[in-house]
Short mmCIF file of C-alpha atoms and ligand atoms in Angstrom, two decimals:
data_model
loop_
_atom_site.label_atom_id
_atom_site.label_comp_id
_atom_site.label_asym_id
_atom_site.label_seq_id
_atom_site.Cartn_x
_atom_site.Cartn_y
_atom_site.Cartn_z
CA MET A 1 -27.10 9.35 -0.33
CA ALA A 2 -23.95 9.81 1.24
CA VAL A 3 -21.11 7.43 -0.04
CA PRO A 4 -18.14 7.27 2.32
CA LEU A 5 -14.58 6.69 1.16
CA LEU A 6 -14.56 3.49 3.14
CA ASP A 7 -17.29 1.63 5.20
CA LEU A 8 -15.67 -0.52 7.86
CA ALA A 9 -19.09 -1.03 9.59
CA ALA A 10 -20.39 -2.47 6.34
CA HIS A 11 -17.35 -4.60 6.05
CA HIS A 12 -17.40 -6.14 9.30
CA ARG A 13 -21.14 -6.49 10.18
CA PRO A 14 -21.52 -9.90 8.29
CA LEU A 15 -18.20 -10.87 10.31
CA HIS A 16 -19.23 -9.58 13.61
CA LYS A 17 -19.93 -13.05 15.49
CA GLU A 18 -16.98 -14.89 13.76
CA LEU A 19 -14.78 -11.72 14.85
CA VAL A 20 -16.04 -11.77 18.38
CA ALA A 21 -15.70 -15.48 18.63
CA ALA A 22 -12.14 -15.47 17.76
CA ILE A 23 -11.23 -12.83 20.28
CA GLU A 24 -13.31 -14.50 22.89
CA GLN A 25 -11.15 -17.64 22.09
CA VAL A 26 -7.87 -15.80 22.63
CA VAL A 27 -9.05 -14.40 25.87
CA GLN A 28 -10.07 -17.74 27.01
CA SER A 29 -6.55 -19.03 26.09
CA GLN A 30 -4.73 -16.22 27.68
CA ALA A 31 -1.88 -16.76 24.98
CA PHE A 32 -1.94 -13.03 24.14
CA ILE A 33 1.69 -12.78 22.95
CA LEU A 34 2.90 -14.78 20.02
CA GLY A 35 0.16 -17.56 20.65
CA PRO A 36 -0.81 -20.10 18.12
CA ASP A 37 -2.90 -17.71 15.97
CA VAL A 38 0.18 -15.60 14.98
CA GLY A 39 2.03 -18.74 13.94
CA THR A 40 -1.12 -19.90 11.67
CA LEU A 41 -1.58 -16.47 10.14
CA GLU A 42 2.38 -16.42 9.46
CA GLU A 43 2.04 -19.78 7.66
CA ARG A 44 -1.20 -18.51 5.65
CA ILE A 45 0.43 -15.37 4.78
CA ALA A 46 3.58 -16.78 3.56
CA SER A 47 1.56 -19.21 1.42
CA TYR A 48 -0.84 -16.55 0.13
CA CYS A 49 2.28 -14.62 -1.02
CA GLY A 50 4.23 -17.58 -2.13
CA THR A 51 7.47 -17.18 0.27
CA GLY A 52 9.10 -19.44 2.32
CA ALA A 53 8.50 -17.60 5.59
CA ALA A 54 6.25 -14.72 6.96
CA ILE A 55 7.09 -12.91 10.37
CA GLY A 56 4.20 -11.10 12.22
CA VAL A 57 5.04 -7.74 13.35
CA SER A 58 3.38 -4.55 15.18
CA SER A 59 2.30 -2.38 11.92
CA GLY A 60 3.35 -1.86 8.64
CA THR A 61 5.72 0.95 9.65
CA ASP A 62 7.39 -1.41 11.75
CA ALA A 63 7.65 -4.02 9.06
CA LEU A 64 9.84 -1.57 6.88
CA LEU A 65 11.80 -0.52 10.06
CA ILE A 66 12.70 -4.19 11.15
CA ALA A 67 13.37 -4.91 7.40
CA LEU A 68 15.98 -2.34 7.58
CA MET A 69 17.32 -3.28 10.68
CA ALA A 70 17.76 -6.85 9.83
CA LEU A 71 19.45 -5.90 6.46
CA ASN A 72 22.12 -3.95 8.80
CA ILE A 73 21.26 -0.67 7.26
CA GLY A 74 22.09 2.35 9.47
CA PRO A 75 24.30 5.62 9.55
CA GLY A 76 26.17 6.16 6.15
CA ASP A 77 23.84 3.98 4.09
CA GLU A 78 21.72 5.49 1.34
CA VAL A 79 18.36 3.89 0.37
CA ILE A 80 16.56 4.61 -2.94
CA THR A 81 12.76 4.96 -2.69
CA SER A 82 9.81 7.07 -4.16
CA PRO A 83 8.99 10.64 -3.16
CA TYR A 84 5.34 9.82 -3.49
CA SER A 85 3.94 7.17 -0.90
CA PHE A 86 2.93 7.16 2.69
CA PHE A 87 5.33 8.80 4.92
CA ALA A 88 6.39 5.59 6.65
CA THR A 89 8.42 4.56 3.53
CA ALA A 90 10.82 7.16 3.87
CA GLY A 91 10.48 7.63 7.53
CA ALA A 92 11.67 4.23 8.26
CA VAL A 93 15.01 4.89 6.30
CA ALA A 94 15.57 8.02 8.43
CA ARG A 95 14.66 6.42 11.60
CA VAL A 96 17.69 3.66 11.09
CA GLY A 97 19.97 6.50 10.55
CA ALA A 98 20.34 6.13 6.90
CA LYS A 99 19.76 8.37 4.02
CA PRO A 100 16.50 8.42 1.86
CA VAL A 101 17.31 8.82 -1.72
CA PHE A 102 14.35 9.92 -4.15
CA VAL A 103 13.87 8.83 -7.73
CA ASP A 104 10.75 9.96 -9.62
CA ILE A 105 7.77 7.93 -10.42
CA ASP A 106 6.11 6.48 -13.33
CA PRO A 107 3.17 8.81 -14.37
CA ARG A 108 1.16 5.80 -15.34
CA SER A 109 1.50 3.39 -12.40
CA TYR A 110 2.61 5.95 -9.79
CA ASN A 111 5.45 3.42 -9.00
CA ILE A 112 9.16 4.17 -9.06
CA ASP A 113 10.56 4.60 -12.41
CA PRO A 114 13.16 1.89 -12.94
CA GLY A 115 14.86 3.99 -15.69
CA ARG A 116 15.66 6.76 -13.33
CA VAL A 117 17.12 4.44 -10.77
CA GLU A 118 20.57 3.51 -11.86
CA GLN A 119 21.87 6.96 -12.13
CA ALA A 120 20.84 7.42 -8.40
CA VAL A 121 22.98 4.35 -7.30
CA THR A 122 26.33 5.19 -5.63
CA SER A 123 28.83 3.62 -3.70
CA ARG A 124 26.90 4.14 -0.30
CA THR A 125 23.74 2.58 -1.64
CA LYS A 126 22.42 -0.51 0.16
CA ALA A 127 18.74 -1.00 -0.90
CA LEU A 128 16.05 0.06 -2.93
CA ILE A 129 12.51 0.27 -1.54
CA PRO A 130 9.90 0.19 -4.53
CA VAL A 131 6.22 0.92 -3.26
CA HIS A 132 3.62 -0.92 -4.68
CA LEU A 133 1.13 2.01 -4.61
CA TYR A 134 -2.69 1.77 -4.37
CA GLY A 135 -2.40 -2.12 -5.06
CA GLN A 136 -0.27 -2.35 -8.38
CA CYS A 137 3.43 -3.65 -8.10
CA ALA A 138 6.27 -1.77 -9.18
CA ASP A 139 7.70 -2.77 -12.06
CA MET A 140 10.01 -5.39 -10.45
CA ASP A 141 12.30 -6.92 -13.34
CA PRO A 142 14.21 -4.06 -14.21
CA LEU A 143 14.50 -2.98 -10.39
CA MET A 144 15.77 -6.48 -9.69
CA ASP A 145 17.98 -6.34 -12.61
CA ILE A 146 19.70 -3.20 -11.18
CA ALA A 147 19.70 -4.61 -7.34
CA THR A 148 21.53 -7.65 -8.77
CA ARG A 149 24.13 -5.98 -10.75
CA ARG A 150 24.77 -3.39 -8.13
CA GLY A 151 24.42 -5.80 -5.18
CA LEU A 152 21.48 -3.99 -3.52
CA ALA A 153 18.80 -5.43 -1.40
CA VAL A 154 15.10 -4.76 -2.11
CA ILE A 155 12.47 -4.02 0.34
CA GLU A 156 9.11 -4.08 -1.29
CA ASP A 157 6.53 -1.69 0.26
CA ALA A 158 3.73 -4.02 0.02
CA ALA A 159 1.46 -2.28 2.48
CA GLN A 160 -1.33 -1.48 -0.05
CA ALA A 161 -0.64 -4.76 -2.36
CA ILE A 162 -1.32 -7.88 -0.74
CA GLY A 163 -2.09 -10.49 -3.50
CA SER A 164 -1.04 -8.12 -6.14
CA GLU A 165 0.55 -10.23 -8.99
CA TYR A 166 3.23 -8.88 -11.09
CA ARG A 167 3.47 -9.68 -14.89
CA ASP A 168 4.10 -13.52 -14.20
CA GLY A 169 1.77 -13.84 -11.47
CA ARG A 170 4.29 -13.76 -8.55
CA ARG A 171 2.91 -11.90 -5.84
CA ALA A 172 3.88 -8.84 -4.18
CA GLY A 173 6.15 -9.59 -1.07
CA SER A 174 7.75 -12.60 -3.05
CA LEU A 175 9.52 -10.30 -5.64
CA GLY A 176 12.25 -8.74 -3.63
CA THR A 177 14.37 -9.67 -0.64
CA VAL A 178 11.77 -8.68 1.71
CA GLY A 179 8.12 -7.84 1.50
CA CYS A 180 6.38 -5.63 3.92
CA PHE A 181 2.73 -5.67 4.76
CA SER A 182 0.37 -3.40 6.77
CA PHE A 183 -3.08 -4.71 8.35
CA PHE A 184 -3.97 -1.25 9.17
CA PRO A 185 -7.61 -1.42 9.06
CA SER A 186 -7.93 0.69 5.80
CA LYS A 187 -6.00 -1.95 3.89
CA ASN A 188 -7.49 -4.67 1.90
CA LEU A 189 -6.76 -7.36 4.50
CA GLY A 190 -7.36 -4.91 7.86
CA ALA A 191 -7.01 -5.84 11.44
CA LEU A 192 -9.07 -4.34 14.17
CA GLY A 193 -6.02 -1.98 15.03
CA ASP A 194 -2.37 -2.13 13.89
CA ALA A 195 -0.72 -5.24 12.77
CA GLY A 196 1.70 -5.60 9.98
CA MET A 197 4.00 -8.80 8.42
CA VAL A 198 7.42 -9.17 6.87
CA THR A 199 8.04 -11.90 4.25
CA THR A 200 11.11 -13.38 2.79
CA ASN A 201 12.43 -16.43 1.07
CA ASP A 202 15.76 -16.31 2.83
CA PRO A 203 15.65 -18.73 5.82
CA GLN A 204 18.45 -16.70 7.73
CA LEU A 205 16.73 -13.35 7.22
CA ALA A 206 13.67 -15.05 8.59
CA GLU A 207 15.40 -16.11 11.87
CA ARG A 208 17.19 -12.46 12.03
CA LEU A 209 13.47 -10.79 11.64
CA ARG A 210 12.20 -13.33 14.29
CA ILE A 211 14.90 -12.65 16.60
CA LEU A 212 15.06 -8.76 16.12
CA ARG A 213 11.23 -8.74 16.83
CA VAL A 214 11.87 -9.81 20.52
CA HIS A 215 14.53 -7.25 21.47
CA GLY A 216 17.24 -9.65 19.55
CA SER A 217 16.99 -12.00 22.37
CA GLN A 218 18.10 -15.60 21.73
CA PRO A 219 17.62 -17.53 23.86
CA LYS A 220 15.61 -15.39 26.25
CA TYR A 221 17.52 -12.42 28.30
CA TYR A 222 20.66 -13.23 25.88
CA HIS A 223 21.23 -10.36 23.33
CA LYS A 224 23.52 -10.73 20.49
CA ILE A 225 21.88 -7.78 18.75
CA ILE A 226 19.66 -4.89 19.63
CA GLY A 227 15.99 -5.31 18.45
CA GLY A 228 12.82 -4.20 19.84
CA ASN A 229 9.26 -4.82 20.71
CA PHE A 230 7.88 -5.49 17.05
CA ARG A 231 5.44 -8.38 18.11
CA LEU A 232 1.90 -8.95 16.41
CA ASP A 233 -0.83 -9.05 18.92
CA SER A 234 -2.53 -12.57 18.81
CA ILE A 235 -6.00 -11.07 18.89
CA GLN A 236 -5.29 -9.21 15.87
CA ALA A 237 -3.91 -12.45 14.31
CA ALA A 238 -7.25 -14.23 15.25
CA VAL A 239 -8.85 -11.40 13.55
CA LEU A 240 -6.95 -11.39 10.55
CA ASN A 241 -7.28 -15.45 10.38
CA VAL A 242 -10.91 -14.90 10.12
CA LYS A 243 -10.63 -11.96 7.41
CA LEU A 244 -8.05 -13.74 5.10
CA LYS A 245 -10.54 -16.30 4.05
CA HIS A 246 -12.65 -13.51 2.40
CA LEU A 247 -9.76 -11.60 0.99
CA ASP A 248 -9.82 -13.00 -2.58
CA GLY A 249 -13.87 -12.14 -2.59
CA TRP A 250 -13.14 -8.78 -1.58
CA THR A 251 -10.43 -8.24 -4.03
CA ARG A 252 -12.57 -9.47 -6.86
CA ARG A 253 -15.23 -6.85 -5.36
CA ARG A 254 -12.83 -3.99 -5.68
CA GLN A 255 -11.98 -4.98 -9.17
CA ASP A 256 -15.70 -5.40 -10.36
CA ASN A 257 -16.26 -1.72 -8.99
CA ALA A 258 -12.96 -0.64 -10.92
CA GLN A 259 -14.39 -2.01 -14.17
CA ARG A 260 -17.70 -0.15 -13.46
CA TYR A 261 -16.14 3.01 -12.87
CA GLU A 262 -14.32 2.65 -16.15
CA THR A 263 -17.52 2.03 -17.90
CA LEU A 264 -19.51 4.78 -16.01
CA PHE A 265 -16.66 7.42 -16.73
CA GLN A 266 -16.35 6.14 -20.33
CA GLN A 267 -20.21 6.64 -21.00
CA SER A 268 -19.98 10.02 -19.13
CA ASP A 269 -17.59 11.86 -21.75
CA LEU A 270 -15.63 12.80 -18.63
CA VAL A 271 -12.81 10.90 -19.98
CA LYS A 272 -12.88 12.05 -23.67
CA LYS A 273 -13.28 15.87 -22.56
CA GLY A 274 -10.00 15.45 -20.65
CA HIS A 275 -11.59 16.21 -17.46
CA VAL A 276 -10.59 12.76 -15.85
CA ARG A 277 -7.89 10.23 -16.38
CA LEU A 278 -8.64 6.70 -15.16
CA PRO A 279 -5.99 4.55 -13.49
CA GLU A 280 -4.18 2.15 -15.59
CA ALA A 281 -3.34 -1.45 -14.91
CA VAL A 282 0.03 -1.22 -16.47
CA TYR A 283 1.45 -4.72 -15.84
CA ARG A 284 -1.83 -6.42 -16.75
CA ALA A 285 -0.92 -9.86 -17.95
CA SER A 286 -3.26 -12.48 -19.43
CA GLY A 287 -4.39 -15.15 -17.14
CA HIS A 288 -3.63 -13.09 -13.96
CA ARG A 289 -6.48 -11.47 -12.17
CA HIS A 290 -4.88 -9.82 -9.54
CA TYR A 291 -2.88 -7.45 -11.45
CA HIS A 292 -4.15 -4.58 -9.72
CA ILE A 293 -5.98 -5.00 -6.19
CA TYR A 294 -7.27 -1.53 -6.00
CA ASN A 295 -6.39 -0.60 -2.24
CA GLN A 296 -7.11 2.90 -3.90
CA PHE A 297 -8.91 4.07 -7.22
CA VAL A 298 -7.18 7.34 -8.05
CA LEU A 299 -8.02 9.52 -10.81
CA ARG A 300 -6.32 12.48 -12.17
CA ALA A 301 -8.91 15.38 -12.28
CA GLY A 302 -8.94 19.00 -13.62
CA GLU A 303 -9.35 21.45 -10.72
CA ARG A 304 -8.92 18.71 -8.04
CA ASP A 305 -9.01 20.88 -5.26
CA ARG A 306 -12.18 22.48 -6.11
CA LEU A 307 -13.78 19.01 -7.13
CA ILE A 308 -12.93 17.47 -3.66
CA VAL A 309 -15.12 20.57 -2.03
CA HIS A 310 -17.93 19.63 -4.35
CA LEU A 311 -17.76 16.14 -3.51
CA LYS A 312 -17.62 16.78 0.12
CA GLY A 313 -20.47 18.86 -0.20
CA LYS A 314 -22.32 16.31 -1.45
CA SER A 315 -21.32 13.69 1.50
CA ILE A 316 -19.16 11.76 -1.00
CA GLY A 317 -15.84 10.66 0.50
CA ALA A 318 -12.54 11.71 -1.49
CA GLU A 319 -9.16 12.05 -0.24
CA ILE A 320 -5.64 12.81 -1.69
CA TYR A 321 -3.12 10.18 -1.69
CA TYR A 322 -0.63 12.13 -0.98
CA PRO A 323 -0.72 15.91 -1.25
CA VAL A 324 3.14 16.52 -0.30
CA PRO A 325 5.74 14.35 -1.68
CA PHE A 326 8.66 13.48 0.52
CA HIS A 327 11.21 15.85 -0.87
CA LEU A 328 9.02 18.69 -0.07
CA GLN A 329 8.22 17.58 3.34
CA GLU A 330 9.74 19.84 6.28
CA CYS A 331 11.60 17.10 7.95
CA PHE A 332 13.36 16.40 4.71
CA GLN A 333 14.67 19.48 4.09
CA TYR A 334 17.95 18.66 5.33
CA LEU A 335 18.02 16.20 2.42
CA GLY A 336 18.50 19.30 0.35
CA TYR A 337 15.76 18.51 -2.29
CA LYS A 338 13.73 21.58 -3.90
CA ALA A 339 10.41 21.86 -5.68
CA GLY A 340 10.90 20.92 -9.25
CA ASP A 341 13.18 18.09 -8.53
CA PHE A 342 10.48 15.43 -8.98
CA PRO A 343 7.96 16.59 -11.42
CA GLU A 344 5.82 13.55 -11.71
CA SER A 345 5.52 13.09 -8.03
CA GLU A 346 4.70 16.91 -7.72
CA ARG A 347 1.80 16.50 -10.55
CA ALA A 348 0.49 13.56 -9.05
CA ALA A 349 0.27 15.36 -5.72
CA SER A 350 -1.65 18.14 -7.16
CA GLU A 351 -3.76 16.15 -9.82
CA THR A 352 -5.01 13.12 -7.99
CA ILE A 353 -8.04 12.25 -6.20
CA ALA A 354 -8.99 9.00 -4.57
CA ILE A 355 -12.71 8.06 -4.83
CA PRO A 356 -14.61 5.16 -2.97
CA ILE A 357 -13.64 1.28 -4.37
CA TYR A 358 -14.34 -0.53 -1.28
CA PRO A 359 -16.03 -4.01 -1.47
CA GLU A 360 -19.35 -3.07 -0.18
CA LEU A 361 -19.78 -0.08 -2.46
CA THR A 362 -23.21 -0.54 -4.25
CA GLN A 363 -23.68 -0.11 -8.07
CA LEU A 364 -26.25 2.69 -6.93
CA GLN A 365 -23.52 4.39 -5.03
CA GLN A 366 -21.13 4.26 -7.78
CA GLN A 367 -23.50 6.00 -10.11
CA GLU A 368 -24.22 8.78 -7.45
CA VAL A 369 -20.12 9.21 -7.27
CA VAL A 370 -19.88 9.37 -10.99
CA ASN A 371 -23.03 11.65 -11.36
CA ALA A 372 -21.65 14.01 -9.00
CA ILE A 373 -18.41 14.33 -10.75
CA CYS A 374 -20.00 14.93 -14.13
CA ASP A 375 -22.30 17.63 -12.17
CA PHE A 376 -19.10 19.36 -11.26
CA TYR A 377 -17.49 19.74 -14.70
CA LYS A 378 -21.01 20.52 -16.21
CA ASP A 379 -21.12 23.38 -14.31
CA ARG A 380 -17.67 24.32 -14.70
CA ASP A 381 -18.14 24.10 -18.52
CA ARG A 382 -20.96 26.29 -18.13
CA GLY A 383 -18.69 28.70 -16.45
CA ILE A 384 -20.49 28.24 -13.02
C1 LIG B 401 -0.14 1.92 5.42
C2 LIG B 401 0.93 2.03 4.85
C3 LIG B 401 2.38 1.97 5.62
C4 LIG B 401 2.26 1.75 7.18
O1 LIG B 401 1.46 0.78 7.41
P1 LIG B 401 1.02 1.11 9.13
O2 LIG B 401 0.52 -0.27 9.31
O3 LIG B 401 0.10 1.82 8.87
O4 LIG B 401 2.12 1.37 9.90
C5 LIG B 401 3.47 1.79 4.94
N1 LIG B 401 3.59 2.11 3.53
C6 LIG B 401 2.85 2.30 2.72
C7 LIG B 401 2.69 2.51 1.30
C8 LIG B 401 1.12 2.47 3.34
O5 LIG B 401 0.03 2.28 2.62
#
């Protein structure tokens, strides 16, 4: 039985009629640009994340870009972030003309290590971008403490973490100055195309984001600032309004799947023998279910590259998120980093593998994934 890394067909099948009806209704209304569905989604996401405002934008990448623009970050400024994330996190910083400055990750959570941030702050530092990687919040208390003392903005890259709760139950996107979300189809809440959202508790910043989203115009055709077209399509907002109702149920199933993997791996000896290491929910606090929303379930695995080939041979989806840390990317060579500068990020890039965790994954499929991984190490232990 093939087990894909993600099964969007199974995900959307039960919603097919409702999704088509929602799209049909936008076609009927002809309100394609910033129609009522966009406003409704913005209110619901703000309430879901616990923020004063949410501003719909065209993608998660554009969410990061417009957040940096709204905070007036540009040439001459430095922005501290993790070298271990999806490209957009650092790409957005470079695109506004600022300099990305990298700080290594905590190997338990794969998120930026707050203990290393302070020494990277200079007089040019304007902001921090913690990434809540794989669905677990970065360690925000010490980061916010540094940001407050040093007068820095904090842009949360919450693209993989919608609904994820930090220690005290506050949700991703409500912890920093602004939160950036992606509704790319593979995220826990995915559109049928590209879409994103920016959240904030600062009403002035929210206003600035809304103006920047429409070329900086206010009123129409009068431009005090230069923005762009960062709008969220009404059709995607209508789709997301249908899907948001199901998000908590999907998250619970991802968490149940994570728990089941834990049981299966513990039973299998793979952990005891040191072949695989399971992900850790580092900031799990009692009473909060959403400590980790498992956008990805990421293992550390011995002989990772050969394991992936083995799994692909058995039609089991597996992926590396991410194989090359930013400081070793060709496009960032001008920053002057070299191999060895961020050992934890480099180790994570060479040891980790994401296996299927999507909500529709069945128990049988999970067993199959674990069996396939067991087979690989059994053969290896026997020297095959
Ligand atoms: C997906 C993702 C983005 C970019 O979102 P898009 O909607 O694809 O532009 C940014 N950062 C992280 C960590 C992501 O996972």
